[in-house]
PDB file of C-alpha atoms in Angstrom:
ATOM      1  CA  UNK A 171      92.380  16.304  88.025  1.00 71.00           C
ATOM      2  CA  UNK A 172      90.883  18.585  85.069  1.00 75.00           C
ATOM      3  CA  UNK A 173      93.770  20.407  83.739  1.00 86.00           C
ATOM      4  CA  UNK A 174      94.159  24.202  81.277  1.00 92.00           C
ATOM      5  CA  UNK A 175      96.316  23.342  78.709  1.00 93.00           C
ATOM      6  CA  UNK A 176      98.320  26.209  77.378  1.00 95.00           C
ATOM      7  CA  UNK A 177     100.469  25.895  73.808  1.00 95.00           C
ATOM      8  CA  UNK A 178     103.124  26.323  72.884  1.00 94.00           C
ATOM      9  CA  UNK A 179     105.236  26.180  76.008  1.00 92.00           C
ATOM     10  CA  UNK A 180     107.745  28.568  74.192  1.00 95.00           C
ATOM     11  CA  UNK A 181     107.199  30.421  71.497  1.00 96.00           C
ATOM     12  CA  UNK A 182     109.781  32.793  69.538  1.00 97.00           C
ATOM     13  CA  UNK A 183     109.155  35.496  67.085  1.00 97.00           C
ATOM     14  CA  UNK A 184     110.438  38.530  65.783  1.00 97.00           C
ATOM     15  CA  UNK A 185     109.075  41.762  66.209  1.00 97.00           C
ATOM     16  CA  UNK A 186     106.029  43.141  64.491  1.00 97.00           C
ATOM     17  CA  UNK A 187     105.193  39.369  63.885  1.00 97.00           C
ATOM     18  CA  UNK A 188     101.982  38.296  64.585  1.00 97.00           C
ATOM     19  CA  UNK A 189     101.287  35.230  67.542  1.00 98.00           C
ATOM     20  CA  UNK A 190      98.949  33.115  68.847  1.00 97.00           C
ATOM     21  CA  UNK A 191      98.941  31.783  71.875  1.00 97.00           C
ATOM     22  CA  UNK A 192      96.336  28.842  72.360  1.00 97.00           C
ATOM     23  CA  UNK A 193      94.680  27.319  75.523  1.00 97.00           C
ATOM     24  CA  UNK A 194      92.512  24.653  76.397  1.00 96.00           C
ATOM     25  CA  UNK A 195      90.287  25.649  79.731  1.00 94.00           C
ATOM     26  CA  UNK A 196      89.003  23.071  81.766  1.00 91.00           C
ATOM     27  CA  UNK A 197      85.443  21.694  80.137  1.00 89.00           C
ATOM     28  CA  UNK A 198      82.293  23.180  82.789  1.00 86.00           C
ATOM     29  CA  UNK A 199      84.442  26.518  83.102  1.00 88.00           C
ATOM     30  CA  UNK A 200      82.326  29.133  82.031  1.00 87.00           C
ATOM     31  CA  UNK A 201      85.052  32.276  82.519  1.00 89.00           C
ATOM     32  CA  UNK A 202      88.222  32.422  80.751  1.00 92.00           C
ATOM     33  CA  UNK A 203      91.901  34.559  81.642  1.00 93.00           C
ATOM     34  CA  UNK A 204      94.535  35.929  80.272  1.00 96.00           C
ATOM     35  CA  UNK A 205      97.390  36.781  82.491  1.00 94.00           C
ATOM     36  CA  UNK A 206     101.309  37.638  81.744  1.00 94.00           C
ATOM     37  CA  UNK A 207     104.331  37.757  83.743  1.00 91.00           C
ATOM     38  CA  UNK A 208     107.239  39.664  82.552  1.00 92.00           C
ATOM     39  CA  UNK A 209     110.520  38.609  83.797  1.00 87.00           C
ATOM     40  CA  UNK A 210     111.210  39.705  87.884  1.00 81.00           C
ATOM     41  CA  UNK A 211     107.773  41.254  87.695  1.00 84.00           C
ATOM     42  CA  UNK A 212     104.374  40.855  89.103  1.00 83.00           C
ATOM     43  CA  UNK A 213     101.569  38.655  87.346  1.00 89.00           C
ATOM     44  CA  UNK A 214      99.135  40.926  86.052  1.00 90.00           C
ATOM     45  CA  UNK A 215      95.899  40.737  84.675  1.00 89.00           C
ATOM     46  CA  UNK A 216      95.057  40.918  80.786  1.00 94.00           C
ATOM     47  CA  UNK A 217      91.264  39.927  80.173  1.00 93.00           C
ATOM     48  CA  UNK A 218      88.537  38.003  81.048  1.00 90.00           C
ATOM     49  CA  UNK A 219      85.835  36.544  78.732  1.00 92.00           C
ATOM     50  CA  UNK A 220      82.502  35.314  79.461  1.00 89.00           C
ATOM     51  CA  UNK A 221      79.454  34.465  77.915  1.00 87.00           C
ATOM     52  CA  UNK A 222      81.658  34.718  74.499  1.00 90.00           C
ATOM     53  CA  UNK A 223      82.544  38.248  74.894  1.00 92.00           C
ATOM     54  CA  UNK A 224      84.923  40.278  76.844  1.00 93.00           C
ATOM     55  CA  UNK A 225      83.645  40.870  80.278  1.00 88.00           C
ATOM     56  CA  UNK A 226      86.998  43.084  81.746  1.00 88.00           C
ATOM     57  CA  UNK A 227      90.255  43.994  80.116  1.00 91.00           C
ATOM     58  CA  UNK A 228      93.289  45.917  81.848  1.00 90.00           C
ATOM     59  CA  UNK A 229      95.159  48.860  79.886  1.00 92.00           C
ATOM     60  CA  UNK A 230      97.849  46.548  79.051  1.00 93.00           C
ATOM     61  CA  UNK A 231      94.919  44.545  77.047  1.00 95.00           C
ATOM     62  CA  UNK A 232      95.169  47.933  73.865  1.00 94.00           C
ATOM     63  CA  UNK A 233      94.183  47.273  70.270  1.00 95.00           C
ATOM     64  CA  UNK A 234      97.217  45.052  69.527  1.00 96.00           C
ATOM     65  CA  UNK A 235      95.536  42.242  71.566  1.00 97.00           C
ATOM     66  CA  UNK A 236      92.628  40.093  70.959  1.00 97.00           C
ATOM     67  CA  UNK A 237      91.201  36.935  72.204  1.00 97.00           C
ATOM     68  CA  UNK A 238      88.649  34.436  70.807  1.00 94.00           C
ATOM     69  CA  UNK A 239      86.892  31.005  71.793  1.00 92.00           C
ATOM     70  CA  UNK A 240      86.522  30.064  68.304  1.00 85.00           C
ATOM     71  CA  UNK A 241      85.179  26.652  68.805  1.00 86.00           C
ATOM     72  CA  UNK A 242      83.818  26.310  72.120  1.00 79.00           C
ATOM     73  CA  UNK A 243      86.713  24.202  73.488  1.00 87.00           C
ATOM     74  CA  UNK A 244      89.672  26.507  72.501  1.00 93.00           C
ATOM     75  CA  UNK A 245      90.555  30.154  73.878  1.00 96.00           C
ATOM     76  CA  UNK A 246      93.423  32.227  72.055  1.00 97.00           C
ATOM     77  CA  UNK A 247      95.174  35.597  72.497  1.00 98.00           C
ATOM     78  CA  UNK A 248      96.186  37.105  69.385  1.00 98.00           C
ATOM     79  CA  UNK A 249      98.717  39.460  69.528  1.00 97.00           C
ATOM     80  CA  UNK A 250      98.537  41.392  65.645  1.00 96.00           C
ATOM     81  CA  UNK A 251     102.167  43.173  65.823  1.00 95.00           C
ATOM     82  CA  UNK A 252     104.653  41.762  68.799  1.00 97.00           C
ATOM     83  CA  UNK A 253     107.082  44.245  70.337  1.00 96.00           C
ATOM     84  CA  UNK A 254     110.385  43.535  72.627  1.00 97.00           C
ATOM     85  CA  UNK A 255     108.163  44.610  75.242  1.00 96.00           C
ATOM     86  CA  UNK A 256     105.891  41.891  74.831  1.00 97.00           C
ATOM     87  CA  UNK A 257     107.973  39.316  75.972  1.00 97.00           C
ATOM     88  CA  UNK A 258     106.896  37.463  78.938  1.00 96.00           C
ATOM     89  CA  UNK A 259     105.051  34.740  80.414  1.00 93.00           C
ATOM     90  CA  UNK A 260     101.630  33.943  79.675  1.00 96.00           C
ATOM     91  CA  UNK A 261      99.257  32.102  81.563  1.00 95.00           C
ATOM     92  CA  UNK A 262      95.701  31.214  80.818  1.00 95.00           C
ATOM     93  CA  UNK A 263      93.060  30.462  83.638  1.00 92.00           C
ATOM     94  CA  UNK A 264      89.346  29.689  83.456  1.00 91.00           C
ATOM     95  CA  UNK A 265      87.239  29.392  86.580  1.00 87.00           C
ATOM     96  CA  UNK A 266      84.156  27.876  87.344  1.00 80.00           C
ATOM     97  CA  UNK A 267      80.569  30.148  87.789  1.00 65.00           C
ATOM     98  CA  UNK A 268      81.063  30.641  91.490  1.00 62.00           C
ATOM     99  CA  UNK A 269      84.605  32.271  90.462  1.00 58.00           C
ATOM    100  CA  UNK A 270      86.215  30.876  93.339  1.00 62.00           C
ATOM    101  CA  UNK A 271      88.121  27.989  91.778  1.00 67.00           C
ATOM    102  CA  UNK A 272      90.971  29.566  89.286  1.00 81.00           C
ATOM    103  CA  UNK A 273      93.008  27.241  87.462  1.00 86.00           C
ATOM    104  CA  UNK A 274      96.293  28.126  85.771  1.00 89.00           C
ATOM    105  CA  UNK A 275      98.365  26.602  83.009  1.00 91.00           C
ATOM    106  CA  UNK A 276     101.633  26.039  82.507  1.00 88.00           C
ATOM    107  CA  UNK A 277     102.257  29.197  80.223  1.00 92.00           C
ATOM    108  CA  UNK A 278     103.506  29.820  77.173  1.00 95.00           C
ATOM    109  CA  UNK A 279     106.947  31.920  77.338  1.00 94.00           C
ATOM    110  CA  UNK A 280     106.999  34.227  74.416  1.00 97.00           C
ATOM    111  CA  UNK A 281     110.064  36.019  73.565  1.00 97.00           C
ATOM    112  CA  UNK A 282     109.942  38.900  70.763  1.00 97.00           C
ATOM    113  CA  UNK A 283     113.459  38.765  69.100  1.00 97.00           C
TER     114      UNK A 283
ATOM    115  CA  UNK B  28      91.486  49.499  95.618  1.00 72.00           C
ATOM    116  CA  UNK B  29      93.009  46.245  95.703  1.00 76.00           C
ATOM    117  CA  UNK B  30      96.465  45.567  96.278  1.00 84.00           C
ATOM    118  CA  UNK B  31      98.683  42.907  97.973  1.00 91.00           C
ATOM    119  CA  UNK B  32     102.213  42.884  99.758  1.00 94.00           C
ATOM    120  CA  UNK B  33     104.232  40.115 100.199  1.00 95.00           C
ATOM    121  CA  UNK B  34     106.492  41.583 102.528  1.00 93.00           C
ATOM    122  CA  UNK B  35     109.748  39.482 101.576  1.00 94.00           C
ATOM    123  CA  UNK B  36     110.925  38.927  98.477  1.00 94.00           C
ATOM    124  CA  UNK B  37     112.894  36.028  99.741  1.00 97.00           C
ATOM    125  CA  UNK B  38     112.815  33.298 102.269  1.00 98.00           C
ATOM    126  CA  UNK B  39     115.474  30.503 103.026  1.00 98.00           C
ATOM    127  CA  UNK B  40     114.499  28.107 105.886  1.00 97.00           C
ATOM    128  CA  UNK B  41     116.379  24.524 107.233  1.00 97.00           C
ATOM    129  CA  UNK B  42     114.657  21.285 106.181  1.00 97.00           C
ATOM    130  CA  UNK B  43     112.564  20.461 108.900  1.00 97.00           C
ATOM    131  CA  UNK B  44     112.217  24.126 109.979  1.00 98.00           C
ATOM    132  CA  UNK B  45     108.715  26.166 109.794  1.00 98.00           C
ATOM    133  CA  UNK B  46     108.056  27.895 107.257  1.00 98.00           C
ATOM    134  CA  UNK B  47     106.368  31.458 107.035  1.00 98.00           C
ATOM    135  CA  UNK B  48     105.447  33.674 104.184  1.00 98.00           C
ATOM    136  CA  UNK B  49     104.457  36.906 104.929  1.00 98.00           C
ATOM    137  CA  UNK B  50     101.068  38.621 102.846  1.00 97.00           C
ATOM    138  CA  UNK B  51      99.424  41.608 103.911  1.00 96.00           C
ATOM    139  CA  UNK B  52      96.612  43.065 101.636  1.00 93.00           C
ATOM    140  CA  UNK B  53      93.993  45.717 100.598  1.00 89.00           C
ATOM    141  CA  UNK B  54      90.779  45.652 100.020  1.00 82.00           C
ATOM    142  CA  UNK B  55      87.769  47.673  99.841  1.00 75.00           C
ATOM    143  CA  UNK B  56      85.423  44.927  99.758  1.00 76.00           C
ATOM    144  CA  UNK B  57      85.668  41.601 101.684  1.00 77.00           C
ATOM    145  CA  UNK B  58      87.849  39.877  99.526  1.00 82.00           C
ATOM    146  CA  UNK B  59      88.534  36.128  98.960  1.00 86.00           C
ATOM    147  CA  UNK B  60      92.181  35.126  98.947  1.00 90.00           C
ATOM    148  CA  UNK B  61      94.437  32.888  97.802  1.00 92.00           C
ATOM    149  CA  UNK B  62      97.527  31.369  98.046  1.00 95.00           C
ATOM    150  CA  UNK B  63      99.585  30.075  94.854  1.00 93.00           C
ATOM    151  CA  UNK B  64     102.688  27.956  94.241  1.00 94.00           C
ATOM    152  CA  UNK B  65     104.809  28.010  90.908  1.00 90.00           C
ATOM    153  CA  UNK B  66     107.420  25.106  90.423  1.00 88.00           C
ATOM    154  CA  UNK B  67     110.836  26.062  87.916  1.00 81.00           C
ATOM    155  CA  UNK B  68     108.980  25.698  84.251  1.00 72.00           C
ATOM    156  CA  UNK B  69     105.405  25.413  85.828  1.00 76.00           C
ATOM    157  CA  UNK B  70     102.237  26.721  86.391  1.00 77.00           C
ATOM    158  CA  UNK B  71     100.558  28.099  88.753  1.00 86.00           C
ATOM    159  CA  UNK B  72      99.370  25.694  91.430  1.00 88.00           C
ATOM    160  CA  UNK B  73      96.374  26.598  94.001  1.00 88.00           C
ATOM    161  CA  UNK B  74      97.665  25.752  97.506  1.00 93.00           C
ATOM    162  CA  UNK B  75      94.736  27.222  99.378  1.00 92.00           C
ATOM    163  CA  UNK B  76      91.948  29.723  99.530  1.00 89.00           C
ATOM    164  CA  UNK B  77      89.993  31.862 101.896  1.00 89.00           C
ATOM    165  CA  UNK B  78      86.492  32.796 100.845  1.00 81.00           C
ATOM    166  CA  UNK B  79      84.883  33.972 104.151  1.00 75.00           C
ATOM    167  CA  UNK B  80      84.340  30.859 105.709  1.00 75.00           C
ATOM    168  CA  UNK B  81      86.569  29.794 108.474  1.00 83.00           C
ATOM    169  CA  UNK B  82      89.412  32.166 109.047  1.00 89.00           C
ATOM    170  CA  UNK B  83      92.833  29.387 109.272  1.00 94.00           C
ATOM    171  CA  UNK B  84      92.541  27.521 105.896  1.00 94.00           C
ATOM    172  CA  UNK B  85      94.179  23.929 105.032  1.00 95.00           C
ATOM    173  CA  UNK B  86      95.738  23.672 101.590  1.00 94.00           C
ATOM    174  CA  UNK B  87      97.662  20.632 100.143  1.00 93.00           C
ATOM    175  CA  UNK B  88     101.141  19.572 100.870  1.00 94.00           C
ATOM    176  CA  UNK B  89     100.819  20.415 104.542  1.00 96.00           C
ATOM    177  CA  UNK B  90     100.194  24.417 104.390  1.00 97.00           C
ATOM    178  CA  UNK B  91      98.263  26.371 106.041  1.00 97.00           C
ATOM    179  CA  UNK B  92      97.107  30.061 106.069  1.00 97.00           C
ATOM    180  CA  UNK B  93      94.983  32.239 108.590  1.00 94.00           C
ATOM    181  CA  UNK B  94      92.853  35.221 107.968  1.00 93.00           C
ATOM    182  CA  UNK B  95      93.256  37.944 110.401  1.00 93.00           C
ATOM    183  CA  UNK B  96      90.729  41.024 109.290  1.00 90.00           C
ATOM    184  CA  UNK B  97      91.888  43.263 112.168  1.00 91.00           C
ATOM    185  CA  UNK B  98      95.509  43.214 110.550  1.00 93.00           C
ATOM    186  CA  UNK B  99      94.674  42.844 106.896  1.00 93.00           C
ATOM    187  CA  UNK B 100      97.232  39.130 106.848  1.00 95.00           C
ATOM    188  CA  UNK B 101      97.022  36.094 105.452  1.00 96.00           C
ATOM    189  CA  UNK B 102     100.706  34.701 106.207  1.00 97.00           C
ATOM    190  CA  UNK B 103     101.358  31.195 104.437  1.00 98.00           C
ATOM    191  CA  UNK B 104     102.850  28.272 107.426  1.00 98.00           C
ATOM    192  CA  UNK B 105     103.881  25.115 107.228  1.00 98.00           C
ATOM    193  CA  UNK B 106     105.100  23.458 110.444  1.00 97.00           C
ATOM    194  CA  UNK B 107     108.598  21.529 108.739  1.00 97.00           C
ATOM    195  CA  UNK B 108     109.833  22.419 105.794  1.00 97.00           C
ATOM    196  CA  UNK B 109     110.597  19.889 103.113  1.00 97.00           C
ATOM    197  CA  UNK B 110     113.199  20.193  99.698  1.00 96.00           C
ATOM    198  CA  UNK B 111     110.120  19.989  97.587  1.00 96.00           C
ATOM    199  CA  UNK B 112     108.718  23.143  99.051  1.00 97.00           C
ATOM    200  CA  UNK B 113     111.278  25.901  97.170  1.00 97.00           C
ATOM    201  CA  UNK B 114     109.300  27.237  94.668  1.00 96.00           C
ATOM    202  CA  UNK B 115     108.182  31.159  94.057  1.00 94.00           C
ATOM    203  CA  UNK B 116     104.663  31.502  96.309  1.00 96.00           C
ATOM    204  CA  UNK B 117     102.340  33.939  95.524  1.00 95.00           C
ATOM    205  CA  UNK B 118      99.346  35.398  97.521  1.00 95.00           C
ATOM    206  CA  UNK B 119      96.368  36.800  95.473  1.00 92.00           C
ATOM    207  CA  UNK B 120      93.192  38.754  96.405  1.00 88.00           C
ATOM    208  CA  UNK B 121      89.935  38.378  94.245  1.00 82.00           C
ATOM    209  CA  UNK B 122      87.077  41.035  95.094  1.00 72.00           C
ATOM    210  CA  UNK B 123      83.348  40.133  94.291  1.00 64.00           C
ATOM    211  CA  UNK B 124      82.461  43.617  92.428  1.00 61.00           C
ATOM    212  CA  UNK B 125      81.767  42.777  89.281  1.00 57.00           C
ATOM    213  CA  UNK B 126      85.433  42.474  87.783  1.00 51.00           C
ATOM    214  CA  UNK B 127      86.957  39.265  86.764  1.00 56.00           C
ATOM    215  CA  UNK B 128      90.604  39.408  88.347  1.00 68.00           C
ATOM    216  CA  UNK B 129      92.828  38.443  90.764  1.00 81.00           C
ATOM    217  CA  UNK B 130      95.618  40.860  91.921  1.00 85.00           C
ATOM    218  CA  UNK B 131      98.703  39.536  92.044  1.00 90.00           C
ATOM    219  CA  UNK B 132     101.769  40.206  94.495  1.00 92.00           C
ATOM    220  CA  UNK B 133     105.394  40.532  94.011  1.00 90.00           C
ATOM    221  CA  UNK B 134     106.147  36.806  95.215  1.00 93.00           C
ATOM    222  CA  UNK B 135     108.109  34.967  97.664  1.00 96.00           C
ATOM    223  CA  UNK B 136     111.054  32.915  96.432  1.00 96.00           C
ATOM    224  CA  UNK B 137     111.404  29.565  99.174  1.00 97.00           C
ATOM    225  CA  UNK B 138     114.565  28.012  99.281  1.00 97.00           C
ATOM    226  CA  UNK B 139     114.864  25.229 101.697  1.00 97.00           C
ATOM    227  CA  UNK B 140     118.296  24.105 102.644  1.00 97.00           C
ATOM    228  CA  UNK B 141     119.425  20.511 102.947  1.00 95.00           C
TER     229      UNK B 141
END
């Protein structure tokens, strides 16, 4: 079964660092994700990215976050200066064009030392 | 608005005893929902959705989840539980306006005792 393939599965950094956090959607997928889960909390949304641009972005998603498909195969999140608060879980999805079949990764698990 | 409730934070069941997890959600639109699973160290693994077709929807591993409009649910069941099964389970509601995202809720830690 086509898989999203997130990396690293942990990364650690110290603050004000910058990171980037790679994924791998699934080939046909046409609309990419960025979620995070902070520790005991709720998953919430970051972005979404379609048609190589960003199509929705939450107000967690400020000027210290970026993404890019750089190559057509490949979909980062660049995050320019990491804060304490940034640690968390993040998972990357894409979905197909009838947006009904979301696929998760495994996460990466950043934690901002 | 969107939101969801899962209405326990925790559930501990038997081995061989039913399971139910309890989601209750709101929408402005019709929305299609979803049921997730996430494994110690894992992702997050579809188990079943609901996208206006028919209203009780089959997922792997034996789950199942109905659609009841009149009382905004879609409670997770699974007839025997198995030691497999504990895992964090989280229900999700996608809207069709326009917006890209699912809404997340709190999630339901299953632990399933030997």
């Amino acid at each position: 079964e086509p898989e999203v393939t997130q990396t690293p599965s942990h990364q650690v950094t110290q603050m004000g660092q910058e990171v980037i956090l790679r994924c791998v959607p699934i080939s046909n997928h046409l609309y990419f994700y960025w979620y995070r889960q902070i520790l005991g909390q709720k998953v919430e949304f970051l972005v979404s990215f379609y048609n190589n641009e960003i199509s929705e972005k939450s107000e967690i998603f400020d000027d210290q976050f970026s993404v890019e498909r750089p190559d057509g195969s490949n979909f980062t999140l660049k995050i320019r200066s990491t804060k304490l608060e940034d640690s968390a879980m993040y998972f990357c999805a894409s979905s197909d064009r009838a947006r009904m079949g979301y696929t998760f990764g495994s996460g990466t698990r950043l934690t901002v030392v | 608005a969107q939101s969801v409730t899962q209405l326990d934070s925790h559930v501990s069941v038997s081995e061989g005893t039913p399971v139910l997890l309890r989601c209750n959600y709101s929408s402005s639109y019709s929305p299609s929902l979803f049921w997730y699973v996430q494994h110690p160290n894992k992702g997050l693994q579809l188990l079943l959705k609901y996208t206006s077709a028919a209203t009780l929807v089959k997922g792997i591993n034996g789950f199942e989840a109905e659609f009841k409009k009149s009382e905004t649910s879609f409670h997770l069941t699974k007839p025997s539980a198995h030691m497999s099964d504990a895992a964090e389970y989280f229900c999700v509601v996608s809207v069709w306006t326009g917006a890209n995202n699912l809404f997340f809720g709190t999630g339901t830690r299953l632990t399933v005792i030997p």
